[in-house]
Amino acid sequence: MNSSKRTPVLAANWKMYKTVAETRDFLKVFLPLVNNLTEREIVIAPPFTALSAAGEIIKKSELVTLAAQNMYFEQKGGFTGEISSIMLKEFGVKWVILGHSERRHIFGEENSLISLKVKSALENDLLPILCIGEKLEEREAGLMHEILEKQLSAGFSEVGNQEADKVVVAYEPVWAIGTGKTATPDQAQDAHINIRSWLTGRFDSGIAGQIRILYGGSVKPENINELMALPDVDGALVGGASLKPGSFAQIASCRVG
Ligand code: PGA
């Protein structure tokens, strides 16, 4: 499959960083730096508390859109501390990151919960960024493909052919997140090919070929072009290196096509 048919996505996952004031300061510097870019989508995922301010600032941009870092699958109810899709959409949120490894491993989110969240996001017109990835011990035990397949089967369990290409998959090996250890190009391409082949088995091949697969885990300005040159890498989900406007602008300006 020719990757040029898929529009690349460069997404910033800010995690639990940035107040409203810091979000405004970032966007003031960042937006002019990426103003002239084309042939890509740039996504910013601030914390919930900064979504409103970020949404106001970027609402005129066609290039830059807003993501939430998580949501609950119910629309409302007695779920203290949770946020629903209708609340997110009020701020102009377009995407939602689901199943991030920190949600899975720090907050104990299981595949079954992530499956319900993906279904709910699609039902409520939010585009899921479904994160999957193996831990180091799983990779070393030869279990990587099995783990990724389990996460994919759960994540896509309620997704039909006609909506499958609304989901973006982010392959983020847990051992590469926040560690400075990026997967080598061979490791990334190997995982991405396997993910693509799983998608092709599950959906019509035309649809499976449209699904974007991002790489995440210590992406930085120095390695983005090498990663983007891989045929099955359709973008990146970036944590640490997305917190400075200059650094994320360099990543967002990567070579595409
Ligand atoms: P990192 O985080 O770029 O800091 O490794 C990526 C992520 O967790 O999405």
Short mmCIF file of C-alpha atoms and ligand atoms in Angstrom, two decimals:
data_model
loop_
_atom_site.label_atom_id
_atom_site.label_comp_id
_atom_site.label_asym_id
_atom_site.label_seq_id
_atom_site.Cartn_x
_atom_site.Cartn_y
_atom_site.Cartn_z
CA MET A 1 0.00 0.00 0.00
CA ASN A 2 1.30 3.37 -0.98
CA SER A 3 1.56 5.51 2.14
CA SER A 4 1.15 8.72 0.13
CA LYS A 5 -2.60 7.99 -0.01
CA ARG A 6 -2.82 8.50 3.71
CA THR A 7 -2.59 12.04 5.08
CA PRO A 8 0.06 12.05 7.83
CA VAL A 9 -0.91 13.00 11.37
CA LEU A 10 1.53 14.71 13.74
CA ALA A 11 0.00 14.69 17.19
CA ALA A 12 1.17 16.30 20.43
CA ASN A 13 0.26 14.49 23.63
CA TRP A 14 0.92 16.97 26.41
CA LYS A 15 -0.03 14.53 29.20
CA MET A 16 -0.31 16.31 32.59
CA TYR A 17 1.64 19.37 31.47
CA LYS A 18 0.60 22.98 30.81
CA THR A 19 -1.80 25.32 32.52
CA VAL A 20 -4.21 27.47 30.52
CA ALA A 21 -1.70 30.33 30.50
CA GLU A 22 1.09 28.02 29.29
CA THR A 23 -1.20 26.62 26.60
CA ARG A 24 -1.93 30.11 25.30
CA ASP A 25 1.77 30.98 25.31
CA PHE A 26 2.63 27.80 23.40
CA LEU A 27 0.00 28.34 20.71
CA LYS A 28 0.94 31.98 20.21
CA VAL A 29 4.43 30.90 19.22
CA PHE A 30 3.55 27.57 17.57
CA LEU A 31 0.76 28.49 15.16
CA PRO A 32 2.75 31.00 13.08
CA LEU A 33 5.57 28.44 12.79
CA VAL A 34 3.33 25.86 11.10
CA ASN A 35 1.04 28.23 9.25
CA ASN A 36 2.29 27.37 5.78
CA LEU A 37 2.40 23.60 6.08
CA THR A 38 0.20 21.43 3.88
CA GLU A 39 -0.46 17.71 3.26
CA ARG A 40 -0.67 16.82 6.93
CA GLU A 41 -2.87 17.10 9.98
CA ILE A 42 -1.49 18.56 13.19
CA VAL A 43 -3.21 17.61 16.42
CA ILE A 44 -2.74 19.06 19.90
CA ALA A 45 -3.93 17.17 22.98
CA PRO A 46 -3.72 19.45 26.02
CA PRO A 47 -5.04 18.48 29.46
CA PHE A 48 -8.84 18.74 29.85
CA THR A 49 -8.53 22.02 31.72
CA ALA A 50 -6.85 23.75 28.76
CA LEU A 51 -9.15 22.40 26.02
CA SER A 52 -11.48 25.37 26.12
CA ALA A 53 -8.71 27.97 25.76
CA ALA A 54 -6.90 25.91 23.10
CA GLY A 55 -10.16 25.38 21.19
CA GLU A 56 -10.81 29.14 21.10
CA ILE A 57 -7.33 29.85 19.75
CA ILE A 58 -7.16 27.18 17.08
CA LYS A 59 -10.74 27.26 15.89
CA LYS A 60 -9.82 29.26 12.82
CA SER A 61 -7.01 26.91 11.83
CA GLU A 62 -7.75 24.27 9.20
CA LEU A 63 -4.41 22.62 9.80
CA VAL A 64 -4.36 22.29 13.58
CA THR A 65 -7.10 20.43 15.43
CA LEU A 66 -7.80 19.50 19.02
CA ALA A 67 -7.68 16.15 20.82
CA ALA A 68 -8.57 15.03 24.32
CA GLN A 69 -6.25 12.62 26.11
CA ASN A 70 -9.02 10.33 27.35
CA MET A 71 -12.78 10.11 27.92
CA TYR A 72 -15.36 7.84 29.51
CA PHE A 73 -17.72 5.82 27.31
CA GLU A 74 -20.97 6.95 28.95
CA GLN A 75 -22.46 10.31 27.99
CA LYS A 76 -23.41 11.36 31.53
CA GLY A 77 -24.14 9.93 34.96
CA GLY A 78 -22.62 9.15 38.32
CA PHE A 79 -19.02 8.75 37.19
CA THR A 80 -17.04 11.07 39.46
CA GLY A 81 -13.97 12.51 37.83
CA GLU A 82 -14.83 11.39 34.31
CA ILE A 83 -15.43 13.38 31.12
CA SER A 84 -17.77 12.44 28.26
CA SER A 85 -17.78 12.91 24.52
CA ILE A 86 -20.52 15.56 24.57
CA MET A 87 -18.47 17.63 27.02
CA LEU A 88 -15.42 17.38 24.78
CA LYS A 89 -17.28 18.33 21.65
CA GLU A 90 -18.40 21.57 23.27
CA PHE A 91 -14.78 22.72 22.98
CA GLY A 92 -14.42 21.77 19.33
CA VAL A 93 -12.50 18.58 20.12
CA LYS A 94 -12.14 16.37 17.04
CA TRP A 95 -10.01 13.48 18.31
CA VAL A 96 -9.62 11.46 21.48
CA ILE A 97 -6.55 9.47 22.52
CA LEU A 98 -7.68 6.12 23.92
CA GLY A 99 -5.75 3.32 25.57
CA HIS A 100 -2.53 5.26 26.03
CA SER A 101 0.04 3.10 27.80
CA GLU A 102 -0.08 5.38 30.85
CA ARG A 103 -3.84 4.81 31.05
CA ARG A 104 -3.31 1.07 30.67
CA HIS A 105 -0.39 0.64 33.05
CA ILE A 106 -0.74 3.40 35.66
CA PHE A 107 -4.55 3.56 35.80
CA GLY A 108 -5.27 -0.08 35.04
CA GLU A 109 -7.39 0.37 31.92
CA GLU A 110 -8.14 -3.01 30.36
CA ASN A 111 -8.72 -3.85 26.71
CA SER A 112 -12.44 -4.38 27.45
CA LEU A 113 -12.84 -0.78 28.68
CA ILE A 114 -10.85 0.63 25.77
CA SER A 115 -13.12 -1.26 23.37
CA LEU A 116 -16.19 0.49 24.85
CA LYS A 117 -14.45 3.86 24.63
CA VAL A 118 -13.59 3.43 20.93
CA LYS A 119 -17.19 2.46 20.19
CA SER A 120 -18.54 5.44 22.12
CA ALA A 121 -16.11 7.89 20.48
CA LEU A 122 -17.22 6.79 16.99
CA GLU A 123 -20.90 6.92 17.93
CA ASN A 124 -20.38 10.48 19.09
CA ASP A 125 -18.34 11.74 16.14
CA LEU A 126 -14.95 11.80 17.80
CA LEU A 127 -12.01 10.22 15.98
CA PRO A 128 -10.19 7.73 18.21
CA ILE A 129 -6.41 7.60 18.35
CA LEU A 130 -6.10 4.04 19.62
CA CYS A 131 -2.76 3.45 21.34
CA ILE A 132 -1.23 -0.01 21.47
CA GLY A 133 2.22 -1.23 22.40
CA GLU A 134 4.19 -3.95 24.14
CA LYS A 135 6.26 -3.74 27.31
CA LEU A 136 9.96 -4.57 27.19
CA GLU A 137 9.52 -7.92 28.96
CA GLU A 138 6.77 -8.87 26.49
CA ARG A 139 9.02 -8.03 23.53
CA GLU A 140 11.90 -10.00 25.08
CA ALA A 141 9.64 -12.98 25.68
CA GLY A 142 8.64 -12.99 21.98
CA LEU A 143 5.08 -11.94 22.83
CA MET A 144 5.02 -8.62 20.99
CA HIS A 145 2.79 -9.66 18.10
CA GLU A 146 0.38 -11.51 20.37
CA ILE A 147 0.03 -8.47 22.65
CA LEU A 148 -0.49 -6.07 19.74
CA GLU A 149 -3.09 -8.37 18.19
CA LYS A 150 -5.01 -8.61 21.47
CA GLN A 151 -5.00 -4.82 21.80
CA LEU A 152 -6.09 -4.41 18.16
CA SER A 153 -8.87 -7.03 18.42
CA ALA A 154 -10.26 -5.33 21.51
CA GLY A 155 -9.86 -1.80 20.18
CA PHE A 156 -11.60 -2.63 16.91
CA SER A 157 -14.07 -5.17 18.32
CA GLU A 158 -17.08 -2.88 17.86
CA VAL A 159 -15.83 -1.10 14.73
CA GLY A 160 -17.46 -1.83 11.36
CA ASN A 161 -15.94 -1.56 7.89
CA GLN A 162 -17.59 1.75 7.08
CA GLU A 163 -16.07 3.56 10.06
CA ALA A 164 -12.75 1.74 10.48
CA ASP A 165 -10.75 4.42 8.69
CA LYS A 166 -11.88 7.00 11.24
CA VAL A 167 -9.66 5.24 13.77
CA VAL A 168 -5.98 6.15 13.88
CA VAL A 169 -3.72 3.53 15.46
CA ALA A 170 -0.69 4.72 17.44
CA TYR A 171 1.98 2.08 17.93
CA GLU A 172 3.89 3.09 21.05
CA PRO A 173 6.27 0.49 22.47
CA VAL A 174 6.05 1.05 26.22
CA TRP A 175 9.84 0.83 26.59
CA ALA A 176 10.25 3.78 24.20
CA ILE A 177 7.83 6.17 25.89
CA GLY A 178 9.56 8.97 27.75
CA THR A 179 12.81 6.99 27.90
CA GLY A 180 14.77 8.56 25.06
CA LYS A 181 14.98 5.06 23.50
CA THR A 182 13.29 5.27 20.12
CA ALA A 183 12.47 2.06 18.27
CA THR A 184 14.93 1.52 15.43
CA PRO A 185 13.50 1.99 11.94
CA ASP A 186 13.49 -1.82 11.53
CA GLN A 187 11.62 -2.34 14.79
CA ALA A 188 9.06 0.34 13.93
CA GLN A 189 8.52 -0.91 10.38
CA ASP A 190 8.21 -4.53 11.58
CA ALA A 191 5.48 -3.59 14.07
CA HIS A 192 3.69 -1.32 11.59
CA ILE A 193 3.66 -3.98 8.85
CA ASN A 194 2.18 -6.47 11.27
CA ILE A 195 -0.47 -3.98 12.36
CA ARG A 196 -1.33 -3.24 8.72
CA SER A 197 -1.58 -6.94 7.97
CA TRP A 198 -3.88 -7.48 10.97
CA LEU A 199 -6.07 -4.61 9.74
CA THR A 200 -6.16 -6.12 6.25
CA GLY A 201 -7.35 -9.43 7.71
CA ARG A 202 -10.07 -7.70 9.71
CA PHE A 203 -11.40 -5.12 7.23
CA ASP A 204 -11.79 -4.78 3.45
CA SER A 205 -8.29 -4.22 2.10
CA GLY A 206 -9.22 -0.81 0.64
CA ILE A 207 -10.40 0.35 4.06
CA ALA A 208 -7.47 -1.22 5.93
CA GLY A 209 -5.11 0.61 3.58
CA GLN A 210 -6.65 3.93 4.59
CA ILE A 211 -6.10 3.52 8.33
CA ARG A 212 -3.26 5.69 9.59
CA ILE A 213 -0.68 4.07 11.86
CA LEU A 214 1.40 6.50 13.91
CA TYR A 215 4.62 5.72 15.73
CA GLY A 216 5.12 7.04 19.26
CA GLY A 217 7.94 6.77 21.77
CA SER A 218 10.74 9.33 22.10
CA VAL A 219 10.04 10.98 18.75
CA LYS A 220 12.07 14.17 18.39
CA PRO A 221 13.16 16.60 15.66
CA GLU A 222 16.33 14.52 15.10
CA ASN A 223 14.54 11.24 14.30
CA ILE A 224 11.19 12.23 12.79
CA ASN A 225 12.32 12.21 9.16
CA GLU A 226 13.88 8.78 9.44
CA LEU A 227 10.66 7.42 10.94
CA MET A 228 8.42 9.17 8.42
CA ALA A 229 10.44 7.67 5.57
CA LEU A 230 9.20 4.20 6.57
CA PRO A 231 6.42 3.08 4.23
CA ASP A 232 3.96 2.14 6.98
CA VAL A 233 4.58 5.03 9.36
CA ASP A 234 1.86 7.61 8.76
CA GLY A 235 2.77 10.09 11.46
CA ALA A 236 3.75 10.37 15.09
CA LEU A 237 2.32 10.75 18.56
CA VAL A 238 4.77 12.91 20.45
CA GLY A 239 5.05 13.47 24.20
CA GLY A 240 8.12 15.21 25.63
CA ALA A 241 9.27 16.82 22.38
CA SER A 242 5.83 18.37 21.80
CA LEU A 243 6.01 20.60 24.87
CA LYS A 244 8.21 23.27 23.30
CA PRO A 245 6.69 25.09 20.32
CA GLY A 246 9.94 25.17 18.35
CA SER A 247 10.59 21.47 18.81
CA PHE A 248 7.04 20.38 17.92
CA ALA A 249 6.99 22.79 14.96
CA GLN A 250 10.14 21.08 13.63
CA ILE A 251 8.49 17.68 14.02
CA ALA A 252 5.26 18.89 12.40
CA SER A 253 7.35 20.26 9.51
CA CYS A 254 8.76 16.79 8.75
CA ARG A 255 9.12 15.53 5.17
CA VAL A 256 5.92 13.86 4.02
CA GLY A 257 4.84 12.04 0.87
P1 PGA B 1 7.33 10.53 24.45
O1 PGA B 1 5.79 10.12 24.74
O2 PGA B 1 7.37 11.17 23.10
O3 PGA B 1 7.68 11.48 25.56
O4 PGA B 1 8.12 9.27 24.49
C1 PGA B 1 4.98 9.62 23.71
C2 PGA B 1 3.61 9.30 24.25
O5 PGA B 1 3.50 8.87 25.41
O6 PGA B 1 2.58 9.47 23.55
#
